[in-house]
Structures are given as C-alpha cells and as structure tokens.
Coordinates of N, CA, C and O in Angstrom, one line a residue:
X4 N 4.9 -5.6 -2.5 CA 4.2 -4.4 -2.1 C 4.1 -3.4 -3.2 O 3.8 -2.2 -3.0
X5 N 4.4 -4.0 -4.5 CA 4.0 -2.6 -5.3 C 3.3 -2.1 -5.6 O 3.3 -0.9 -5.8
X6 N 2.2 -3.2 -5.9 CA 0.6 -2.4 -5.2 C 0.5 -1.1 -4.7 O 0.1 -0.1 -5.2
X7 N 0.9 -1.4 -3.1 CA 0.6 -0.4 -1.9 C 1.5 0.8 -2.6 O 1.1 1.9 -2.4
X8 N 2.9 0.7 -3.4 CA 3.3 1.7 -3.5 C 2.8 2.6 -4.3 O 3.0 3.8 -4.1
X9 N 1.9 2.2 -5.7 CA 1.0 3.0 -6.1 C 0.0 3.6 -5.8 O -0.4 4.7 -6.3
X10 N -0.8 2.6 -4.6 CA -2.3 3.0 -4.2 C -1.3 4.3 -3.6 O -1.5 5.2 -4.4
X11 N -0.5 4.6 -2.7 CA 0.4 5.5 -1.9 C 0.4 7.3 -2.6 O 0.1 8.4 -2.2
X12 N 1.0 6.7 -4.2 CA 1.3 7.8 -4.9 C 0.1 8.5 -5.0 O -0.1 9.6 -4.5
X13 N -1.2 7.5 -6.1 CA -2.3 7.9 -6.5 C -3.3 8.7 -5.2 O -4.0 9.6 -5.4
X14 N -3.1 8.2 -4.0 CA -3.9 9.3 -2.9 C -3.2 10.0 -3.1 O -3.6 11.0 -3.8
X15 N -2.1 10.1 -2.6 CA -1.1 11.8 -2.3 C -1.2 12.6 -3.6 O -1.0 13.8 -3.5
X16 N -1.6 12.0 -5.0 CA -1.9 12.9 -6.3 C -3.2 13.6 -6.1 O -3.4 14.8 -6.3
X17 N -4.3 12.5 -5.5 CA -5.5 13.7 -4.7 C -5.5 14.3 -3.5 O -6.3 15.1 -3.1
X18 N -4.6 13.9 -2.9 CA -4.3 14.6 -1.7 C -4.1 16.3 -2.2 O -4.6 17.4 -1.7
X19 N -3.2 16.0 -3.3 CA -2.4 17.5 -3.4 C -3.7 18.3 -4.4 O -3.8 19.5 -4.3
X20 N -4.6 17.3 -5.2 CA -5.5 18.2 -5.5 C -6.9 18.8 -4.9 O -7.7 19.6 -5.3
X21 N -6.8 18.1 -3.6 CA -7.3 19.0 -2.7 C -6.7 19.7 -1.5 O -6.9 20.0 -0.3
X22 N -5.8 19.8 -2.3 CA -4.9 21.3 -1.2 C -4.5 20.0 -0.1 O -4.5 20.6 1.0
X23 N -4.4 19.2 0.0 CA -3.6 18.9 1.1 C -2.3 18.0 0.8 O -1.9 16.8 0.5
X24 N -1.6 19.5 1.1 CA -0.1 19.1 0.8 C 0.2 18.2 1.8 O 0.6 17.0 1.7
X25 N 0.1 18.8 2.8 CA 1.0 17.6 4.3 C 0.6 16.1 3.9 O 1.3 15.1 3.8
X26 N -0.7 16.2 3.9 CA -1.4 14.5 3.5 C -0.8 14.0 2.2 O -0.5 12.9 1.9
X27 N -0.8 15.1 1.2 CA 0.2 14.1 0.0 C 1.4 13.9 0.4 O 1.8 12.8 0.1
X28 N 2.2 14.9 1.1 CA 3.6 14.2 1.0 C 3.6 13.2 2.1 O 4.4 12.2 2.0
X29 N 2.9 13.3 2.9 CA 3.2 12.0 3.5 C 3.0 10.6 3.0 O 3.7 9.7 3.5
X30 N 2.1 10.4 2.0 CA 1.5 9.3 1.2 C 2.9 9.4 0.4 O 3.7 8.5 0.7
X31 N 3.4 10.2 -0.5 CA 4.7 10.1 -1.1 C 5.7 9.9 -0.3 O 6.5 9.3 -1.0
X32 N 6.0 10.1 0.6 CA 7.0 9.7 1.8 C 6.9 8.1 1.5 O 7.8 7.4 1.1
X33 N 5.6 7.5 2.0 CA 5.1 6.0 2.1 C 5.8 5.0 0.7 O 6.6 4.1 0.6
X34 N 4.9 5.8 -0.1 CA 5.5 5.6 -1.3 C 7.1 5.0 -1.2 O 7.5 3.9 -1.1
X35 N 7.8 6.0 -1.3 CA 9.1 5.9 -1.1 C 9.8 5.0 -0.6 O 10.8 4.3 -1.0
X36 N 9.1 5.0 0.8 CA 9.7 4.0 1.9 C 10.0 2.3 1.0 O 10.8 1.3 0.7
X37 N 8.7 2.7 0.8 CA 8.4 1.0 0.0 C 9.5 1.0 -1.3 O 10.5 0.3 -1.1
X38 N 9.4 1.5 -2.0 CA 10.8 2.0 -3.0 C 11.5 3.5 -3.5 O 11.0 4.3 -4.3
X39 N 12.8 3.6 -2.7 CA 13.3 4.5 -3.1 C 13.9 4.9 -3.9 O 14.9 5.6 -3.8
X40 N 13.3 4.4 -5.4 CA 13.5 4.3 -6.7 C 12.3 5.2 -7.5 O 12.4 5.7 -8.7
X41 N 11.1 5.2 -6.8 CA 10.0 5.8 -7.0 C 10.0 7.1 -7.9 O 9.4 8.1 -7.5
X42 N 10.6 7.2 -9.0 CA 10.3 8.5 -9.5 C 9.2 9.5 -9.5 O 9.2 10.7 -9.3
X43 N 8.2 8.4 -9.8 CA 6.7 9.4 -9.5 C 6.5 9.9 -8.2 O 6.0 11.0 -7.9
X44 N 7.0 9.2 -7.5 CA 6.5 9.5 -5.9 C 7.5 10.6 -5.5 O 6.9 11.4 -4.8
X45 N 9.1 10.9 -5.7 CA 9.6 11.8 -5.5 C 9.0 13.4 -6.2 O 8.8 14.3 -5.5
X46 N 8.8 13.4 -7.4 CA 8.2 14.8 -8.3 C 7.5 14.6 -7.9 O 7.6 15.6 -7.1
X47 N 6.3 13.8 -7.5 CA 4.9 14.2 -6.5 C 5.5 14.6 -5.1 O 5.3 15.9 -5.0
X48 N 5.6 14.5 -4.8 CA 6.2 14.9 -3.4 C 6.9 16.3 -3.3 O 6.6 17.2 -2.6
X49 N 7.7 16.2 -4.3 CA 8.5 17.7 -4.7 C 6.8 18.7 -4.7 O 6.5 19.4 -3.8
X50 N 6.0 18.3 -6.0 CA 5.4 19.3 -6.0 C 4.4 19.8 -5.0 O 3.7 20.8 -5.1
X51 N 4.3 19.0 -3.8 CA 3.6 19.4 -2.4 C 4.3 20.1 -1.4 O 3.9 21.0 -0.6
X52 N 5.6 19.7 -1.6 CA 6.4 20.5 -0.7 C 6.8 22.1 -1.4 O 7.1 23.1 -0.6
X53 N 6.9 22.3 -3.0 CA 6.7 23.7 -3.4 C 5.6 24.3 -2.9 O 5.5 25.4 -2.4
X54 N 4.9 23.5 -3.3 CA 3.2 24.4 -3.0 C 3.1 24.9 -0.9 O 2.3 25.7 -0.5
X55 N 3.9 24.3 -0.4 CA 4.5 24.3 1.2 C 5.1 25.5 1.5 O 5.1 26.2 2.5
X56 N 6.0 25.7 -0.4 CA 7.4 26.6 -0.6 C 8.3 26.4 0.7 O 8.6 27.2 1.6
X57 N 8.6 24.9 0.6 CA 9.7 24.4 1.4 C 10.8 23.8 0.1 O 10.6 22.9 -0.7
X58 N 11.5 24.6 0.2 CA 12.4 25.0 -1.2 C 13.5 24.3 -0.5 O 14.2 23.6 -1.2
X59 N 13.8 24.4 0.6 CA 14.6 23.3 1.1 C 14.8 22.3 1.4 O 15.8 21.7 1.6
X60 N 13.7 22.0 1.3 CA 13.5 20.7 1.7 C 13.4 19.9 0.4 O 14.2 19.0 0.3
X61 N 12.7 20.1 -0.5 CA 12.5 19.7 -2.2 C 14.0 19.8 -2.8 O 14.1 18.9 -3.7
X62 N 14.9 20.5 -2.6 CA 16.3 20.5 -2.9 C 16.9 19.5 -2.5 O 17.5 18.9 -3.4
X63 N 16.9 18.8 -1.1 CA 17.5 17.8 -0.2 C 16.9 17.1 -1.0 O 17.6 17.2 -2.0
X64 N 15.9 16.4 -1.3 CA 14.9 15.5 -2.2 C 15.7 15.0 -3.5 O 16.4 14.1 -3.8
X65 N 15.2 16.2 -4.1 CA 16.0 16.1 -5.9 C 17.6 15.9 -5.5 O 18.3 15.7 -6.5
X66 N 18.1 16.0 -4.5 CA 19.6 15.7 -4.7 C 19.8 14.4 -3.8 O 21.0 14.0 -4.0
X67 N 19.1 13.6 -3.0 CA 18.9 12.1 -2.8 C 18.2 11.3 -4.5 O 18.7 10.4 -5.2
X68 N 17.2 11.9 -4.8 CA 16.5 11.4 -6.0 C 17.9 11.3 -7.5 O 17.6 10.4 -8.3
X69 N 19.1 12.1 -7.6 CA 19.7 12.6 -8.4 C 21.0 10.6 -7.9 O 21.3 9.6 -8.6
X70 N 21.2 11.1 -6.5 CA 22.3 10.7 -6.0 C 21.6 8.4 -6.2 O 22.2 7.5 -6.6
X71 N 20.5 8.4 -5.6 CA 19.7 6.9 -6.0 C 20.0 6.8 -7.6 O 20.7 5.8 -7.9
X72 N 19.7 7.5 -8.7 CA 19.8 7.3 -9.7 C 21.7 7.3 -10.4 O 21.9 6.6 -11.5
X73 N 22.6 7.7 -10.0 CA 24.0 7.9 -10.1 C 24.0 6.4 -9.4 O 25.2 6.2 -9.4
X74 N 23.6 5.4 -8.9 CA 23.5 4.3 -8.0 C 23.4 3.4 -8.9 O 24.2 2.7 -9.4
X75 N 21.3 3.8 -9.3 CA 21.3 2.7 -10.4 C 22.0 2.4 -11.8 O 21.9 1.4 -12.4
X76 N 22.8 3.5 -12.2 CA 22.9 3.7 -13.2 C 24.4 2.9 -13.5 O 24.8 2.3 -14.5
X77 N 25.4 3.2 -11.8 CA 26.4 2.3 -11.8 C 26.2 0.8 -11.5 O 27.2 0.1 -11.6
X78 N 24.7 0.1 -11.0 CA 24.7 -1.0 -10.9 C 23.9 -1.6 -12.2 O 23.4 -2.7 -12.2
X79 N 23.9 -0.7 -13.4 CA 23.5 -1.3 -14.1 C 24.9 -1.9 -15.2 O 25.1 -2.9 -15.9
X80 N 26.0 -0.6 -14.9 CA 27.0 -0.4 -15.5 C 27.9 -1.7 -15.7 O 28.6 -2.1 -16.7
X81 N 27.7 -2.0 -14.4 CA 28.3 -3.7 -13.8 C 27.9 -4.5 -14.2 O 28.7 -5.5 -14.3
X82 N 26.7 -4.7 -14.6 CA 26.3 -5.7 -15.0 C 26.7 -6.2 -16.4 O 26.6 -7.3 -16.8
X83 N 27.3 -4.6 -17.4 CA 27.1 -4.9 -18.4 C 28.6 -5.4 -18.8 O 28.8 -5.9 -19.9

C-alpha cells in the first residue's frame, strides 16, 4: 500500500491548498493509518490543523510523531 499512502498525502497537500483543511487532514489521517511512520503525512496534517488553530490537537500529534520515532530509533538500536 505505499502507493495509496502517497496518493493520500499528495491530495491532502491540495486539499490544504485549497483551503480545505478538514479534507486534508483527513487524507493525512489515511495516510497515517497506512503507516504511522509517515513523516510527511504528520507535518502535513499538523499544518491543516494550525490553519484549524487546533493547537491542541497538533501538540497531541507532534508528541505521538516524537514518541513513534524514540521507537524507531530503539529498534534500530537493537539491531545494532
């Protein structure tokens, strides 16, 4: 599905440049779903939910996005 998780990002990047935030984040949401490693798709998503000025919700975000990456970074640790 990595496909679908780009086509996902790249609408919600025109979503958001036609003012439609709700419709980007939800395509970034999708995104996500498909991999929750998605860097692009989280900062996209962040920046529809500022433009929302749901400052809370973009916080909860960057700090799952922060806490996935403290994850990969220990399963890469292991390996080595």
């Amino acid at each position: 599905f990595p496909r679908m998780e780009m086509l996902y990002v790249k609408r919600g990047i025109a979503k958001f440049y036609l003012e439609d935030f709700k419709g980007s984040i939800e395509d970034h949401s999708k995104a996500i779903a498909i991999n929750p490693e998605n860097a692009d798709a989280y900062l996209q998503r962040g920046f529809s939910e500022l433009s929302l000025k749901d400052i809370d919700a973009e916080l909860l975000r960057v700090q799952t996005f922060q806490g996935n990456l403290k994850r990969r970074k220990e399963k890469i640790e292991k390996l080595n």
